[in-house]
Short mmCIF file of N, CA and C in Angstrom, two decimals:
data_model
loop_
_atom_site.label_atom_id
_atom_site.label_comp_id
_atom_site.label_asym_id
_atom_site.label_seq_id
_atom_site.Cartn_x
_atom_site.Cartn_y
_atom_site.Cartn_z
N MET A 1 101.63 95.29 120.36
CA MET A 1 100.46 95.15 119.32
C MET A 1 101.26 95.38 117.92
N ALA A 2 101.17 94.85 116.67
CA ALA A 2 101.87 95.17 115.85
C ALA A 2 101.02 96.31 115.06
N LYS A 3 102.02 97.05 114.25
CA LYS A 3 101.53 98.12 113.61
C LYS A 3 100.77 97.60 112.25
N PRO A 4 99.84 98.69 111.82
CA PRO A 4 99.04 98.36 110.75
C PRO A 4 99.90 98.40 109.32
N ARG A 5 99.85 97.53 108.57
CA ARG A 5 100.44 97.58 107.19
C ARG A 5 99.73 97.67 106.15
N ALA A 6 99.74 99.13 105.54
CA ALA A 6 98.97 99.09 104.45
C ALA A 6 99.07 98.50 103.18
N TYR A 7 100.62 98.47 103.01
CA TYR A 7 100.91 97.88 101.81
C TYR A 7 101.89 96.44 101.99
N GLU A 8 101.51 95.48 101.17
CA GLU A 8 102.43 94.28 101.24
C GLU A 8 103.63 94.59 100.61
N VAL A 9 104.95 94.30 101.26
CA VAL A 9 106.25 94.40 100.61
C VAL A 9 106.68 93.12 100.05
N LEU A 10 107.03 92.92 98.78
CA LEU A 10 107.32 91.66 98.29
C LEU A 10 108.73 91.95 97.76
N LEU A 11 109.52 91.05 97.59
CA LEU A 11 111.02 90.97 96.99
C LEU A 11 111.25 90.26 95.90
N THR A 12 111.74 90.47 94.74
CA THR A 12 111.82 89.28 93.76
C THR A 12 113.01 88.48 94.14
N PRO A 13 113.11 87.47 93.26
CA PRO A 13 114.16 86.53 93.56
C PRO A 13 115.82 87.36 93.66
N GLU A 14 115.85 88.25 92.44
CA GLU A 14 117.26 89.00 92.84
C GLU A 14 117.18 89.81 93.70
N ALA A 15 116.14 90.57 94.40
CA ALA A 15 116.22 91.49 95.49
C ALA A 15 116.50 90.50 96.75
N GLU A 16 115.72 89.49 96.89
CA GLU A 16 115.82 88.56 98.00
C GLU A 16 117.26 88.02 97.71
N GLY A 17 118.07 87.73 96.85
CA GLY A 17 119.33 87.30 96.87
C GLY A 17 120.36 88.21 97.45
N ALA A 18 120.21 89.40 97.14
CA ALA A 18 120.91 90.73 97.30
C ALA A 18 120.69 90.75 98.70
N TYR A 19 119.72 90.82 99.38
CA TYR A 19 119.25 90.89 100.98
C TYR A 19 120.03 89.59 101.54
N VAL A 20 119.72 88.56 101.40
CA VAL A 20 120.59 87.39 102.07
C VAL A 20 122.02 87.45 102.05
N GLY A 21 122.47 88.17 100.84
CA GLY A 21 124.02 88.37 100.59
C GLY A 21 124.71 89.24 101.67
N VAL A 22 123.97 90.42 102.25
CA VAL A 22 124.22 91.31 103.10
C VAL A 22 125.00 90.65 104.27
N VAL A 23 126.09 91.07 104.55
CA VAL A 23 126.78 90.18 106.01
C VAL A 23 127.00 91.20 107.23
N SER A 24 126.64 92.45 106.91
CA SER A 24 126.78 93.11 108.02
C SER A 24 125.38 93.46 108.71
N LYS A 25 125.53 93.22 109.99
CA LYS A 25 124.12 93.50 110.84
C LYS A 25 123.87 94.74 110.76
N ALA A 26 124.69 95.70 110.75
CA ALA A 26 124.33 96.98 110.79
C ALA A 26 123.43 97.56 109.39
N ASP A 27 124.13 96.83 108.09
CA ASP A 27 123.42 97.00 106.94
C ASP A 27 121.79 96.32 106.88
N LEU A 28 121.91 95.25 107.50
CA LEU A 28 120.62 94.75 107.72
C LEU A 28 119.56 95.31 108.47
N ARG A 29 120.19 95.81 109.65
CA ARG A 29 118.94 96.58 110.38
C ARG A 29 118.54 97.70 109.52
N GLN A 30 119.54 98.64 108.69
CA GLN A 30 119.02 99.63 108.11
C GLN A 30 118.13 99.35 106.61
N LEU A 31 118.53 98.21 106.25
CA LEU A 31 117.52 97.74 105.25
C LEU A 31 116.34 97.23 105.96
N ASP A 32 116.12 96.53 106.88
CA ASP A 32 114.90 96.03 107.52
C ASP A 32 114.33 97.37 107.99
N SER A 33 114.66 98.15 108.39
CA SER A 33 113.99 99.39 108.65
C SER A 33 113.34 100.23 107.76
N MET A 34 114.14 100.27 106.69
CA MET A 34 113.64 101.02 105.39
C MET A 34 112.36 100.17 104.95
N LEU A 35 112.48 99.08 104.79
CA LEU A 35 111.56 97.79 104.32
C LEU A 35 110.37 98.13 105.05
N ASP A 36 110.37 98.25 106.29
CA ASP A 36 109.59 98.46 107.31
C ASP A 36 108.47 99.91 107.07
N VAL A 37 109.47 100.75 106.69
CA VAL A 37 108.79 101.85 106.15
C VAL A 37 107.96 101.98 104.65
N LEU A 38 108.39 101.04 104.01
CA LEU A 38 107.91 101.02 102.80
C LEU A 38 106.72 100.31 102.64
N ASP A 39 106.08 99.65 104.05
CA ASP A 39 104.68 99.01 103.88
C ASP A 39 103.68 100.07 104.28
N THR A 40 104.34 100.96 104.82
CA THR A 40 103.13 101.97 105.25
C THR A 40 103.39 103.50 104.72
N VAL A 41 104.44 103.57 103.76
CA VAL A 41 104.53 104.97 103.18
C VAL A 41 105.63 104.64 101.97
N PRO A 42 105.00 103.93 101.14
CA PRO A 42 105.79 103.54 100.02
C PRO A 42 106.23 105.07 99.31
N GLY A 43 105.78 105.98 99.38
CA GLY A 43 106.14 107.38 98.60
C GLY A 43 107.27 107.99 99.02
N ILE A 44 107.81 107.42 100.10
CA ILE A 44 109.10 108.13 100.84
C ILE A 44 110.37 107.99 99.51
N GLY A 45 110.02 107.22 98.67
CA GLY A 45 111.28 107.05 97.70
C GLY A 45 111.04 107.99 96.58
N ARG A 46 111.96 108.25 96.09
CA ARG A 46 112.31 109.21 94.76
C ARG A 46 111.99 108.40 93.54
N GLU A 47 111.39 109.48 92.35
CA GLU A 47 111.72 108.80 91.10
C GLU A 47 112.93 108.36 91.00
N TYR A 48 113.29 107.09 90.02
CA TYR A 48 114.59 106.63 89.91
C TYR A 48 115.05 107.41 88.53
N ASP A 49 116.07 108.50 88.66
CA ASP A 49 116.31 109.12 87.21
C ASP A 49 117.97 108.86 87.14
N PRO A 50 118.36 108.16 86.51
CA PRO A 50 120.01 108.14 86.50
C PRO A 50 120.61 109.13 85.56
N VAL A 51 121.58 109.63 85.80
CA VAL A 51 122.35 110.59 84.67
C VAL A 51 122.47 110.20 83.27
N TYR A 52 122.82 109.03 83.06
CA TYR A 52 123.15 108.40 81.94
C TYR A 52 121.92 107.57 81.25
N PRO A 53 121.53 108.17 80.20
CA PRO A 53 120.38 107.59 79.59
C PRO A 53 120.36 106.10 79.28
N ALA A 54 121.62 105.76 79.05
CA ALA A 54 121.52 104.15 78.92
C ALA A 54 121.14 103.26 80.39
N ALA A 55 121.21 104.04 81.42
CA ALA A 55 120.90 103.44 82.76
C ALA A 55 119.46 103.60 83.14
N ARG A 56 118.83 104.42 82.11
CA ARG A 56 117.35 104.63 82.63
C ARG A 56 116.66 103.07 82.41
N PRO A 57 115.67 102.78 83.05
CA PRO A 57 115.23 101.62 83.04
C PRO A 57 113.99 101.40 82.23
N ASP A 58 113.28 100.37 81.68
CA ASP A 58 111.95 100.37 81.11
C ASP A 58 110.95 100.22 81.82
N ILE A 59 111.03 100.74 83.20
CA ILE A 59 110.05 100.33 84.16
C ILE A 59 109.26 101.77 84.67
N ASP A 60 107.86 101.94 84.35
CA ASP A 60 107.52 102.76 84.47
C ASP A 60 107.18 102.89 86.33
N GLY A 61 107.59 104.19 86.78
CA GLY A 61 106.99 104.33 88.03
C GLY A 61 108.22 103.98 88.95
N LEU A 62 109.48 103.44 88.58
CA LEU A 62 110.51 102.55 89.28
C LEU A 62 110.94 104.01 90.46
N LYS A 63 111.10 103.63 91.65
CA LYS A 63 111.70 104.63 92.66
C LYS A 63 112.56 104.09 93.31
N VAL A 64 113.27 104.82 94.10
CA VAL A 64 114.41 104.10 94.65
C VAL A 64 114.54 105.09 96.01
N VAL A 65 115.03 104.36 97.17
CA VAL A 65 115.00 104.84 98.62
C VAL A 65 116.45 104.29 99.29
N TYR A 66 117.03 104.91 99.67
CA TYR A 66 118.49 104.44 100.46
C TYR A 66 118.33 104.07 101.89
N ALA A 67 118.99 103.13 101.99
CA ALA A 67 119.08 102.35 103.20
C ALA A 67 120.58 102.36 103.69
N GLY A 68 121.53 103.67 104.27
CA GLY A 68 122.99 103.24 104.39
C GLY A 68 123.34 103.73 103.01
N HIS A 69 124.21 102.83 102.52
CA HIS A 69 124.78 102.97 100.92
C HIS A 69 124.27 101.99 100.15
N TYR A 70 122.64 101.36 100.63
CA TYR A 70 122.27 100.40 99.61
C TYR A 70 121.06 101.11 99.24
N GLY A 71 120.74 100.92 98.07
CA GLY A 71 119.64 101.32 97.05
C GLY A 71 118.69 100.44 97.14
N ILE A 72 117.36 100.66 97.08
CA ILE A 72 116.23 99.77 97.37
C ILE A 72 115.64 100.32 95.98
N TYR A 73 115.22 99.45 95.16
CA TYR A 73 114.66 100.05 93.82
C TYR A 73 113.47 98.94 93.71
N TYR A 74 112.06 100.02 93.59
CA TYR A 74 110.91 99.20 93.74
C TYR A 74 109.78 100.08 92.75
N VAL A 75 108.75 99.36 92.73
CA VAL A 75 107.49 100.01 92.00
C VAL A 75 106.37 99.70 93.27
N VAL A 76 105.27 100.42 93.05
CA VAL A 76 104.34 100.52 93.51
C VAL A 76 102.94 100.31 92.88
N ASP A 77 102.11 99.36 93.45
CA ASP A 77 100.98 99.02 92.88
C ASP A 77 99.96 99.38 93.39
N GLU A 78 99.21 100.46 93.40
CA GLU A 78 98.36 101.09 94.35
C GLU A 78 97.12 100.32 94.16
N VAL A 79 96.74 99.93 93.50
CA VAL A 79 95.55 98.95 93.44
C VAL A 79 95.50 97.72 94.20
N VAL A 80 96.23 96.96 94.23
CA VAL A 80 96.65 95.88 95.07
C VAL A 80 97.33 96.20 96.55
N LYS A 81 97.88 97.56 96.55
CA LYS A 81 98.43 97.97 97.51
C LYS A 81 99.87 97.15 97.78
N ARG A 82 100.46 97.15 96.97
CA ARG A 82 101.80 96.02 96.90
C ARG A 82 103.01 96.98 96.54
N VAL A 83 104.19 96.55 97.34
CA VAL A 83 105.30 97.36 96.96
C VAL A 83 106.19 96.11 96.47
N LEU A 84 106.82 96.25 95.15
CA LEU A 84 107.40 95.20 94.46
C LEU A 84 108.98 95.64 94.70
N VAL A 85 109.92 95.22 95.40
CA VAL A 85 111.28 95.47 95.37
C VAL A 85 111.67 94.58 94.14
N LEU A 86 112.49 95.21 93.49
CA LEU A 86 112.86 94.77 92.21
C LEU A 86 114.63 94.35 92.34
N ALA A 87 115.15 95.37 92.93
CA ALA A 87 116.62 95.21 93.51
C ALA A 87 117.23 96.18 94.71
N ILE A 88 118.10 95.25 95.36
CA ILE A 88 119.09 95.96 96.30
C ILE A 88 120.37 95.96 96.07
N GLU A 89 120.87 97.10 95.89
CA GLU A 89 122.10 97.10 95.34
C GLU A 89 123.18 98.12 96.33
N ASP A 90 124.30 97.62 96.38
CA ASP A 90 125.23 98.34 97.50
C ASP A 90 125.86 99.27 96.44
#
């Protein structure tokens, strides 16, 4: 039986490109696990608050969650129940 998905998780072309570039199966498993969590508990991440002001994005509500040494950067749209993954970075 498939688990219920409260949120749709979408990857931008940039995030998708980074995802398909991951060569380690262990890293892919960790990323897949975290992406699966985001479809039911998108609040698991924390607000992205970099140390350097120049690194601060112009995106309200940007969150980050880690899967191994990869950061998954995303925003949540509560109105349409969507998680948009903007970037996946090593």
